[in-house]
Short mmCIF file of C-alpha atoms and ligand atoms in Angstrom, two decimals:
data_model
loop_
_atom_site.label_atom_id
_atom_site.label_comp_id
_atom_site.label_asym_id
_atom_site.label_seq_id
_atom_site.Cartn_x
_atom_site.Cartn_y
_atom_site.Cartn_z
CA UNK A 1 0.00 0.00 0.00
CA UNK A 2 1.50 3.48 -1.15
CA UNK A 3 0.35 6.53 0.03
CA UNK A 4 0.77 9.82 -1.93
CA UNK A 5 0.41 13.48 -0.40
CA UNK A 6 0.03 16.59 -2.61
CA UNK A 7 -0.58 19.75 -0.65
CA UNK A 8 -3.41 21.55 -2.60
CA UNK A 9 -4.80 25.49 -2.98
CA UNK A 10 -8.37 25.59 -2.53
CA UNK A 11 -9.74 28.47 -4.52
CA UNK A 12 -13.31 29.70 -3.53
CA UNK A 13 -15.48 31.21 -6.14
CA UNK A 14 -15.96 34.41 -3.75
CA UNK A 15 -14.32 35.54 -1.06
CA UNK A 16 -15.50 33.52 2.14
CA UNK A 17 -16.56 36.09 4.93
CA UNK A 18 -16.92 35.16 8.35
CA UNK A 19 -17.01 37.00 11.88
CA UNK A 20 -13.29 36.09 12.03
CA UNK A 21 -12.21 37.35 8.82
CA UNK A 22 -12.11 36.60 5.03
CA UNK A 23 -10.27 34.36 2.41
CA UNK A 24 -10.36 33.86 -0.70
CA UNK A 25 -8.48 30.52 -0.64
CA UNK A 26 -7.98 27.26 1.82
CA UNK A 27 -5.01 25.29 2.08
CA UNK A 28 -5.56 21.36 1.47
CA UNK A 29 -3.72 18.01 1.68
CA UNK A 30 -4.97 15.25 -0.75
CA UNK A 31 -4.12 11.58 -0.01
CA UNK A 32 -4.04 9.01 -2.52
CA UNK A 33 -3.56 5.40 -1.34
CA UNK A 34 -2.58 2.90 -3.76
CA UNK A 35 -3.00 -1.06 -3.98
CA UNK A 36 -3.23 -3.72 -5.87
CA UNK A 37 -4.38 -1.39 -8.83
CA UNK A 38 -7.07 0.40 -6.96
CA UNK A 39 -6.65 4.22 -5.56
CA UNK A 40 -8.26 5.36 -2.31
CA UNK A 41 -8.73 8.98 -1.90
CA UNK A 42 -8.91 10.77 0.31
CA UNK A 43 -8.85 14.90 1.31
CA UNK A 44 -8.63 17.56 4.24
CA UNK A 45 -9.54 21.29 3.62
CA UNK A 46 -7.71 23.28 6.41
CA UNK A 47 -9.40 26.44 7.33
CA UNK A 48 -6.67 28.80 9.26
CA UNK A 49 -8.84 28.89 12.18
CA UNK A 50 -8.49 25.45 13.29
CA UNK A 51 -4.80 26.28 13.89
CA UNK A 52 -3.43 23.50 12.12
CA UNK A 53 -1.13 23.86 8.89
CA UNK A 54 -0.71 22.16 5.22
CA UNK A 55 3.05 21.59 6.26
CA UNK A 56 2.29 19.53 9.32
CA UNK A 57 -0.33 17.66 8.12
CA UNK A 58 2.12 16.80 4.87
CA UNK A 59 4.73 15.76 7.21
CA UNK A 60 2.89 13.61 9.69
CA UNK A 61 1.29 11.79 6.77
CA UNK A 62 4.92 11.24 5.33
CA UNK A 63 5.85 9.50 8.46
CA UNK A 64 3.02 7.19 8.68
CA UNK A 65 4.49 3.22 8.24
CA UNK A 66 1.96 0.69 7.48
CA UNK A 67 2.51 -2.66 8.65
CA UNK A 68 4.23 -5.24 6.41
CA UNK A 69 2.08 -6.51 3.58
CA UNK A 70 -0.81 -4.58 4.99
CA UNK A 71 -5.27 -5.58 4.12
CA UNK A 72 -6.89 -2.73 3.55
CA UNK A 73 -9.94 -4.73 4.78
CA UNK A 74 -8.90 -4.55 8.43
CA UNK A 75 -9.81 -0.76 8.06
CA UNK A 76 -9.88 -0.49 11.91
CA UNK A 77 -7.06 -1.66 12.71
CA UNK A 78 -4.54 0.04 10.12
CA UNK A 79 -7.02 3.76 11.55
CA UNK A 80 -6.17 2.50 15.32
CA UNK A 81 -2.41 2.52 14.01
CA UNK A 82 -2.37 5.27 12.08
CA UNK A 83 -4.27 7.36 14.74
CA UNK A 84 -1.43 6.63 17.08
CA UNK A 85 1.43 7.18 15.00
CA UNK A 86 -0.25 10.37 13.77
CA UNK A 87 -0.98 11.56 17.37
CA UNK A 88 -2.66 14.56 18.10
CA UNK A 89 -3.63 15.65 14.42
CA UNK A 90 -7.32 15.04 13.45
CA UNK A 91 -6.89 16.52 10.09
CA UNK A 92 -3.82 14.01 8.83
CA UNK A 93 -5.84 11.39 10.14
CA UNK A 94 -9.21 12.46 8.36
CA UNK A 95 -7.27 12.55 4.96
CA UNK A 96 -6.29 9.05 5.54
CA UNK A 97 -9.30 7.32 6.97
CA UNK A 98 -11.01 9.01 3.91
CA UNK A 99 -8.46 7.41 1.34
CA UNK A 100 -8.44 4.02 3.57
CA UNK A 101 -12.76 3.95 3.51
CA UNK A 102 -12.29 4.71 -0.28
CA UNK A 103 -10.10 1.69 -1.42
CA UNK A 104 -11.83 -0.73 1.52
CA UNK A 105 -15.24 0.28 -0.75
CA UNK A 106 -13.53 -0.15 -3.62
CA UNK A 107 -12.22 -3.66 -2.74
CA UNK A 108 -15.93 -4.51 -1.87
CA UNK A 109 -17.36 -2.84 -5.17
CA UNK A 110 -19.97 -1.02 -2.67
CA UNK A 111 -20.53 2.31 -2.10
CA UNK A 112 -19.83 3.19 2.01
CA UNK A 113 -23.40 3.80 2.28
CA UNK A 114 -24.64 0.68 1.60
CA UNK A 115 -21.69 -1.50 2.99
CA UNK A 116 -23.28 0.70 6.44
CA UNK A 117 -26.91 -0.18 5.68
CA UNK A 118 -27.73 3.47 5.52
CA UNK A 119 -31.12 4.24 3.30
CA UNK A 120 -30.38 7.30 0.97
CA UNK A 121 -34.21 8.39 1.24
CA UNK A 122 -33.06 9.65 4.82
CA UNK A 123 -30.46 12.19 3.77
CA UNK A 124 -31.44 15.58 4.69
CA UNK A 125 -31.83 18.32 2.24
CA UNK A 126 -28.33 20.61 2.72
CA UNK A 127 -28.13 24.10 3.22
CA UNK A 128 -25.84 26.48 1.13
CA UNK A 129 -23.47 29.17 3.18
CA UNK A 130 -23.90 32.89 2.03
CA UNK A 131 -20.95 34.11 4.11
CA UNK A 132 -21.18 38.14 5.60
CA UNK A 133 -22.34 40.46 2.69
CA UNK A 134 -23.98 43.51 2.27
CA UNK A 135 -27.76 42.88 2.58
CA UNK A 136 -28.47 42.95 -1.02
CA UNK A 137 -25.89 40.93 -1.86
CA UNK A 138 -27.28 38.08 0.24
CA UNK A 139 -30.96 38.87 -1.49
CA UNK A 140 -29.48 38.13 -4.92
CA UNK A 141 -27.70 35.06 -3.86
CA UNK A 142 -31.06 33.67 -1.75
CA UNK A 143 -32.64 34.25 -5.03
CA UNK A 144 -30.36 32.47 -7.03
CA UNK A 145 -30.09 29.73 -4.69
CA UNK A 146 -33.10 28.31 -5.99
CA UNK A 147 -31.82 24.36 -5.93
CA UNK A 148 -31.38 24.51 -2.22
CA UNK A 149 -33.61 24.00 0.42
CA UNK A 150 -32.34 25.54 3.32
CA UNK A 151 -29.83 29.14 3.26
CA UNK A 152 -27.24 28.88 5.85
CA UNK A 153 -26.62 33.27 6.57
CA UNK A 154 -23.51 33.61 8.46
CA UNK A 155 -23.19 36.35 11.36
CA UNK A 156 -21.42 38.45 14.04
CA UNK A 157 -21.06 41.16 12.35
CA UNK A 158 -22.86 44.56 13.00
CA UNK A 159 -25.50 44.04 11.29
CA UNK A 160 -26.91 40.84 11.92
CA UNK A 161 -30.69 41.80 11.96
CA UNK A 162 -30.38 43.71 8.97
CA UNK A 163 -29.15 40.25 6.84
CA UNK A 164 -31.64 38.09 8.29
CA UNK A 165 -34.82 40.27 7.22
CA UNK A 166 -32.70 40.97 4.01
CA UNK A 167 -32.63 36.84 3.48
CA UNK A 168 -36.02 36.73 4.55
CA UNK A 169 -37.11 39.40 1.75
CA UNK A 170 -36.06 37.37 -0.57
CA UNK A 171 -36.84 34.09 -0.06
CA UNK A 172 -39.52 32.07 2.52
CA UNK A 173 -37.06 28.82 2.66
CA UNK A 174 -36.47 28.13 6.21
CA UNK A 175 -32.78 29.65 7.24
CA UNK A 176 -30.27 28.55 9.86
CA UNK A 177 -27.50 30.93 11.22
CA UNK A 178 -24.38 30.87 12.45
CA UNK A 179 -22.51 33.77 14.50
CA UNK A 180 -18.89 31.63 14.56
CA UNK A 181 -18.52 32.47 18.11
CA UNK A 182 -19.73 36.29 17.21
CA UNK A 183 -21.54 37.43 19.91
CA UNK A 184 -20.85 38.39 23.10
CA UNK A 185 -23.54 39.66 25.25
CA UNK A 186 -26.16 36.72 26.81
CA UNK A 187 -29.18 39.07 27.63
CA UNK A 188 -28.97 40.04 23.72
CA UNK A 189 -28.40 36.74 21.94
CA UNK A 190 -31.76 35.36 23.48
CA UNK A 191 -33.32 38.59 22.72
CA UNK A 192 -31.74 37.78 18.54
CA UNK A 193 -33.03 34.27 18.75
CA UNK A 194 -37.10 35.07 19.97
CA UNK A 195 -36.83 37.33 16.93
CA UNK A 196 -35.20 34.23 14.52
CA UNK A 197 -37.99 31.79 16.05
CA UNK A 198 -40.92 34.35 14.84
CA UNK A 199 -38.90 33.96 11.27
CA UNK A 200 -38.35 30.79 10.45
CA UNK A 201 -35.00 29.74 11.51
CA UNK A 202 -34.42 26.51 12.11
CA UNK A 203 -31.42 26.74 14.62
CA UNK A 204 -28.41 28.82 15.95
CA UNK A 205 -24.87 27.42 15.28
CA UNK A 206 -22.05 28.55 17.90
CA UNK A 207 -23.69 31.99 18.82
CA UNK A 208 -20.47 32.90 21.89
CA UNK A 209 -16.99 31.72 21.76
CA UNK A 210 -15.82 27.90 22.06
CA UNK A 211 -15.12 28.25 25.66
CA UNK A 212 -17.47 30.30 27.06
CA UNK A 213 -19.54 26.90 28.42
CA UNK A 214 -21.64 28.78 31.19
CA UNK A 215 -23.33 31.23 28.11
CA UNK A 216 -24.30 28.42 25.71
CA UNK A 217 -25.92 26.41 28.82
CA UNK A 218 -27.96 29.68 30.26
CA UNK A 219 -28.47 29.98 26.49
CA UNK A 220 -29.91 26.56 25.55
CA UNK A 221 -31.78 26.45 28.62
CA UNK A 222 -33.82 29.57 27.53
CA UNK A 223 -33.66 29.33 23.93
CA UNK A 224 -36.83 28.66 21.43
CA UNK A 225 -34.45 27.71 18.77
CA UNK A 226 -31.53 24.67 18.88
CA UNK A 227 -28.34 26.01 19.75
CA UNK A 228 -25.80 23.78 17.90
CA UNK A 229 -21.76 23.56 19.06
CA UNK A 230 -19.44 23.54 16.27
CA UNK A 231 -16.16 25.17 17.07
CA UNK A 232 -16.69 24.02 20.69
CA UNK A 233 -16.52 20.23 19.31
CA UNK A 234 -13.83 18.61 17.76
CA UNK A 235 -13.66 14.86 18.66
CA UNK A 236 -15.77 12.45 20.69
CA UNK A 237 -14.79 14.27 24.31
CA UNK A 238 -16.80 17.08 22.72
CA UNK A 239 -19.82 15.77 21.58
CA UNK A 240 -20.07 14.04 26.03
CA UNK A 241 -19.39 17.22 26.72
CA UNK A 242 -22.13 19.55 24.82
CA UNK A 243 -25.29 17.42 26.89
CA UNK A 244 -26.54 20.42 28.90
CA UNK A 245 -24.38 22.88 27.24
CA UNK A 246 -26.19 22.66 23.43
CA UNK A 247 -29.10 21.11 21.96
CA UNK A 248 -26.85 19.62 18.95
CA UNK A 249 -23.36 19.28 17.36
CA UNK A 250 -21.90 20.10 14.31
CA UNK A 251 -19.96 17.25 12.91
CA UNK A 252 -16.98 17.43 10.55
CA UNK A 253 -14.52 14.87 9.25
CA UNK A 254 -11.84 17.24 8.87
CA UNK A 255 -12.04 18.40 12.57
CA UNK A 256 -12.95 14.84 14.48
CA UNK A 257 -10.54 12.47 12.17
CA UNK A 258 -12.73 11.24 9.29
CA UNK A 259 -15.52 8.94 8.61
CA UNK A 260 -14.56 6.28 11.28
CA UNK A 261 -14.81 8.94 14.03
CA UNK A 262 -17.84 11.22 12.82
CA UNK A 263 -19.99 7.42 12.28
CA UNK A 264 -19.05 7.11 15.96
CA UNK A 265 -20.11 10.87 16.95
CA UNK A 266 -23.37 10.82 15.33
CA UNK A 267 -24.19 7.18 17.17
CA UNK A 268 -23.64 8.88 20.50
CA UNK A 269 -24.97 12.50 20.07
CA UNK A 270 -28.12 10.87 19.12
CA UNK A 271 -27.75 8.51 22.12
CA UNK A 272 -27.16 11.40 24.23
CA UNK A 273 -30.54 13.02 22.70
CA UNK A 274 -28.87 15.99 21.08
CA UNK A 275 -29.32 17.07 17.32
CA UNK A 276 -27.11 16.23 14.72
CA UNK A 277 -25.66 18.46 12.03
CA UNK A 278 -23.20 17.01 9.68
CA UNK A 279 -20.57 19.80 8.21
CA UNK A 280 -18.00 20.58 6.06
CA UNK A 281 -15.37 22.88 5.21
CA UNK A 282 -14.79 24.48 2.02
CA UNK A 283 -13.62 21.52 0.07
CA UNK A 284 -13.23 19.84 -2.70
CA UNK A 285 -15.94 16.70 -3.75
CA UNK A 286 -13.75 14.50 -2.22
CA UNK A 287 -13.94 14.89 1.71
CA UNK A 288 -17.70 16.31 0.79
CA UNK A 289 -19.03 13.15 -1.34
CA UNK A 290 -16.94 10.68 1.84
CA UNK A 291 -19.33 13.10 3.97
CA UNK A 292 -22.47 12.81 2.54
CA UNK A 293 -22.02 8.82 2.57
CA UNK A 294 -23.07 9.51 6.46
CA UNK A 295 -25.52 12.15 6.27
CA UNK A 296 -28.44 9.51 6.46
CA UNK A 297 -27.30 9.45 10.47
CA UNK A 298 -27.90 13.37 10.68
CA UNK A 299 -30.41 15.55 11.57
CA UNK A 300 -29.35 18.85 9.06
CA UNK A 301 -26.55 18.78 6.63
CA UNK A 302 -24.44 21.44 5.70
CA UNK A 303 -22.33 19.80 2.94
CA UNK A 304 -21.71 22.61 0.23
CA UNK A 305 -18.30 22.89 0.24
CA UNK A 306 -17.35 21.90 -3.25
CA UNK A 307 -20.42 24.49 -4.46
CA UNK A 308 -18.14 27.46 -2.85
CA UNK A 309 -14.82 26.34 -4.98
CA UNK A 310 -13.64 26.99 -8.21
CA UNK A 311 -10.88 24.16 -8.72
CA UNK A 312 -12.60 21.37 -7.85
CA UNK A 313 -10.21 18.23 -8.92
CA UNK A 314 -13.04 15.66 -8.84
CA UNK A 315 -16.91 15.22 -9.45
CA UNK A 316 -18.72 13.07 -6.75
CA UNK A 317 -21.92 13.43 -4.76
CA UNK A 318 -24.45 15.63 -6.47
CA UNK A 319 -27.11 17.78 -5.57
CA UNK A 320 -30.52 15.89 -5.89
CA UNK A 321 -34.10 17.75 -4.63
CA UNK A 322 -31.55 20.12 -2.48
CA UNK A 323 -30.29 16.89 -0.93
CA UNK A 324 -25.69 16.24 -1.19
CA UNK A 325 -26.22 12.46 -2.80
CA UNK A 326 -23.38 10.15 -3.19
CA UNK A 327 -22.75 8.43 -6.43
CA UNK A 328 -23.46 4.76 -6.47
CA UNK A 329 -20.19 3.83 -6.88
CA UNK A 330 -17.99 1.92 -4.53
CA UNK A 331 -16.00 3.25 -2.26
CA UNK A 332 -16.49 7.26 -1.65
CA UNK A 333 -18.13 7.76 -5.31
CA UNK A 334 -15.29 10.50 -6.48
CA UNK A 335 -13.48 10.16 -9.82
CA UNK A 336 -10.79 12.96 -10.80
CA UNK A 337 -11.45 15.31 -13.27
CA UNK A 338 -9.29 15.33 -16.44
CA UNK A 339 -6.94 18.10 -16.31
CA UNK A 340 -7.88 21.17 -18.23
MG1 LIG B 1 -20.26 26.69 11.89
#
């Protein structure tokens, strides 16, 4: 089994704004694994915010050593080993476990979805991201928006009230929103959300920042609307953590480790009786389509991160009735694109 790293430059159709700042490009690391004639890929998007970089991943993925003549059918055990040797790095290990899931598919000649018994009919219509605009910027893009079911407004800025009945001008889909640890004040935020609930929002993702626990429990404790942790979780620890803190989590490969870890989040959120959002960064088809494979388990999806690029290097899950579905193809359902 040969794995092969290529550090890749996202490029986003538009600038991405968000309470934290703007870019107009995200770093990457693709993973291809090779064996016995079959490739496995697999892809992290890194966001600067997460704090990790494209060097580090590259160079903990370089030092991973597979055992000799390794199966790629005893998936868990080559992740348990590669987690280890990886350490602390969620992101190298996502772009791996996706690759890993992709050939152990491939092998089978299943897609993931069906070697897991999940029923496509249950995949939940996905959202597209306006980031911060101007208010009629974010009319014209509702507008436009017309194949998806649900508009995703991001806030924290200034003029947060202003978007939302700007979005709600243009369009009567139902919105979420998502301040990105924005907001500061508690007495306000509830105050925000009674006026959301009156306009059909369907929940508030990470409205103070990560560690401010005491706000988001007085918050979810008086909120008419689901307030949904995403920068606040990262791996399983999280998601044990947010019972009594937030109504829901917001699950991502690229932040928890990949598929084998986010399968095992969404099993115990919904154990633990919260909601379920599955996520993404901005990102090529790859880690989306290996995303949208679980998106049966969740509640709301948010998986249109290869809709905001404009160098996508593969095709994979489409857009069906507003809903991120894979191909029926084994493994993750990706193929590359021919070079231009
Ligand atoms: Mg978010």
């Amino acid at each position: 089994m040969r794995l092969v790293i290529r550090p890749f430059a996202i490029e986003l159709k538009e600038p991405f704004a968000l309470s934290v700042g703007s870019r107009t490009s995200t770093p990457a690391v693709l993973a291809e694994l090779h064996h016995a004639g079959l490739v496995g890929y697999g892809e992290v998007a890194l966001p600067p915010y997460l704090g990790w970089t494209q060097a580090a991943v590259c160079q903990a993925l370089e030092r991973v050593v597979w055992p000799d003549d390794p199966d790629p059918l005893n998936l868990d055990a080559l992740l348990t080993a590669a987690a280890s040797a990886l350490g602390d790095l969620p992101p190298a290990l996502a772009a791996l476990d996706i690759a890993l899931h992709d050939l152990f598919g491939k092998i089978l000649g299943q897609p993931l979805y069906a070697l897991w018994g999940l029923d496509l009919a249950r995949i939940p219509p996905t959202s597209l991201t306006l980031s911060l605009a101007a208010p009629e910027a974010i009319q014209r893009k509702a507008r436009q928006a017309t194949e998806y079911e649900i508009i995703k407004l991001k806030l924290g800025g200034p003029d947060d009230r202003a978007l939302v009945a700007a979005a709600r001008e243009a369009t009567d889909r139902p919105l979420s929103v998502d301040a990105n640890q924005g907001w500061r004040d508690r007495a306000a935020a509830l105050d925000f959300i009674h006026w959301l609930a009156e306009r059909n929002v369907l929940f508030v993702e990470q409205p103070f920042p990560a560690r401010r626990l005491d706000d988001h429990a007085w918050l979810a404790e008086r909120s008419p609307l689901p307030i949904i942790g995403d920068e606040a979780i990262r791996g399983m620890a999280d998601v044990i953590a947010a019972r009594g803190v937030y109504h829901g989590v917001n699950i991502k490969l690229a932040k928890c480790g990949g598929l084998r870890a986010a399968r095992a989040m969404l099993t115990v959120a919904r154990a633990l009786g919260l909601k379920t959002l599955i996520g993404c960064m901005t990102e090529t088809s790859c880690a989306v389509s290996a995303a949208a494979h679980l998106s049966p388990l969740a509640d709301w999806a948010d998986l249109d991160g290869a809709a905001l690029i404009a160098n996508d290097p593969f095709t994979g899950a489409q857009l069906i009735a507003g809903r991120l579905t894979p191909r029926p193809a084994p493994g993750i359902g990706v193929e590359p694109r021919a070079p231009a």
